[in-house]
Coordinates of C-alpha atoms in Angstrom, one line a residue:
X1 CA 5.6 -8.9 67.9
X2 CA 3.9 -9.1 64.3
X3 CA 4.3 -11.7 62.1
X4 CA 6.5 -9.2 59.4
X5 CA 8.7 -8.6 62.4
X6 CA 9.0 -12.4 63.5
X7 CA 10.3 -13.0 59.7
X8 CA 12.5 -10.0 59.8
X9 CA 14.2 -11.0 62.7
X10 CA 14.3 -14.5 61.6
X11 CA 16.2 -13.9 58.2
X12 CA 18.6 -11.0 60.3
X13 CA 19.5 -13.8 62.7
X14 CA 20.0 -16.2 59.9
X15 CA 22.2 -13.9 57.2
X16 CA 23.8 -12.8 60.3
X17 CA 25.2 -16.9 60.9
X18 CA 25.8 -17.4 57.3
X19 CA 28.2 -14.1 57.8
X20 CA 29.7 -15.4 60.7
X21 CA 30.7 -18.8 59.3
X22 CA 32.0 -16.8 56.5
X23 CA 34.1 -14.9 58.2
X24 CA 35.6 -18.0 60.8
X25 CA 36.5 -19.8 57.0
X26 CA 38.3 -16.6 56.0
X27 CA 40.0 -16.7 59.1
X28 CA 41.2 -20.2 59.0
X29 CA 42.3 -20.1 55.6
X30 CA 39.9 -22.9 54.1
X31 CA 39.2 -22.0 50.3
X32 CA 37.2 -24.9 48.3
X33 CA 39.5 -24.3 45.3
X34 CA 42.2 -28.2 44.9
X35 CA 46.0 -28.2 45.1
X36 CA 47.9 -27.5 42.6
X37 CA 48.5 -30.6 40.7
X38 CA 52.3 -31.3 40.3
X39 CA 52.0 -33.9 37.6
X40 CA 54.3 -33.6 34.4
X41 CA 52.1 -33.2 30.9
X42 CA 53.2 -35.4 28.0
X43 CA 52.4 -35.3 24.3
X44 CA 53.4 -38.2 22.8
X45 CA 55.4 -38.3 19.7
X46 CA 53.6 -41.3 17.5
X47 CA 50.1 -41.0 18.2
X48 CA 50.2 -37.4 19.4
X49 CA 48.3 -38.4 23.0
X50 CA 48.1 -35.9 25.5
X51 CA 48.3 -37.7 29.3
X52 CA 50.1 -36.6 33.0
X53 CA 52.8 -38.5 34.8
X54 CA 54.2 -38.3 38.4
X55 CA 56.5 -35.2 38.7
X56 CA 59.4 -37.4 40.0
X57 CA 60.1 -39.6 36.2
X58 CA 61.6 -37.5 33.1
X59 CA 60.3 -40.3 30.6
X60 CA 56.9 -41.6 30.3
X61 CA 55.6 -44.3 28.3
X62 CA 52.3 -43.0 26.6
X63 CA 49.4 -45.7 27.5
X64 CA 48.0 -46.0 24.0
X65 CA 51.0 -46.7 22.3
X66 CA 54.1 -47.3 24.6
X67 CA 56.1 -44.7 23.1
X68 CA 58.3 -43.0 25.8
X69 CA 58.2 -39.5 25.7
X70 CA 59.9 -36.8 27.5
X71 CA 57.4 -34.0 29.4
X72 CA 55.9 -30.9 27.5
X73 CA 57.4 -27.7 28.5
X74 CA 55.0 -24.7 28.6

């Protein structure tokens, strides 16, 4: 076996692994993307700051200047 040959099968064998592991994520569904973030955006109303808030409270007190403000709808 030449040395041309040696590489050739080296780098089939290796793409070949790569494609394999591809394939086994695909199948299980990983993706490298994040969840969905379910925080509320607010704008507040004074100082016009823009910050996120649990999804589970309607008002939120803005950080910089304690003014509670209701969530931005989109």
């Amino acid at each position: 076996m030449s040395v041309s040959d040696s590489i050739f099968l080296f780098l089939f064998v290796l793409l070949g692994g790569w494609a394999a592991v591809a394939f086994y994520a695909r199948q299980r569904g990983l993706d490298f993307e994040p969840d969905p973030n379910r925080d509320n955006v607010f704008s507040c109303e004074e100082c016009e700051y823009v910050y996120t808030d649990d999804d589970d409270v309607e008002r939120s007190r803005c950080p910089e200047c304690g003014v509670m403000n209701r969530p931005v709808v989109f």
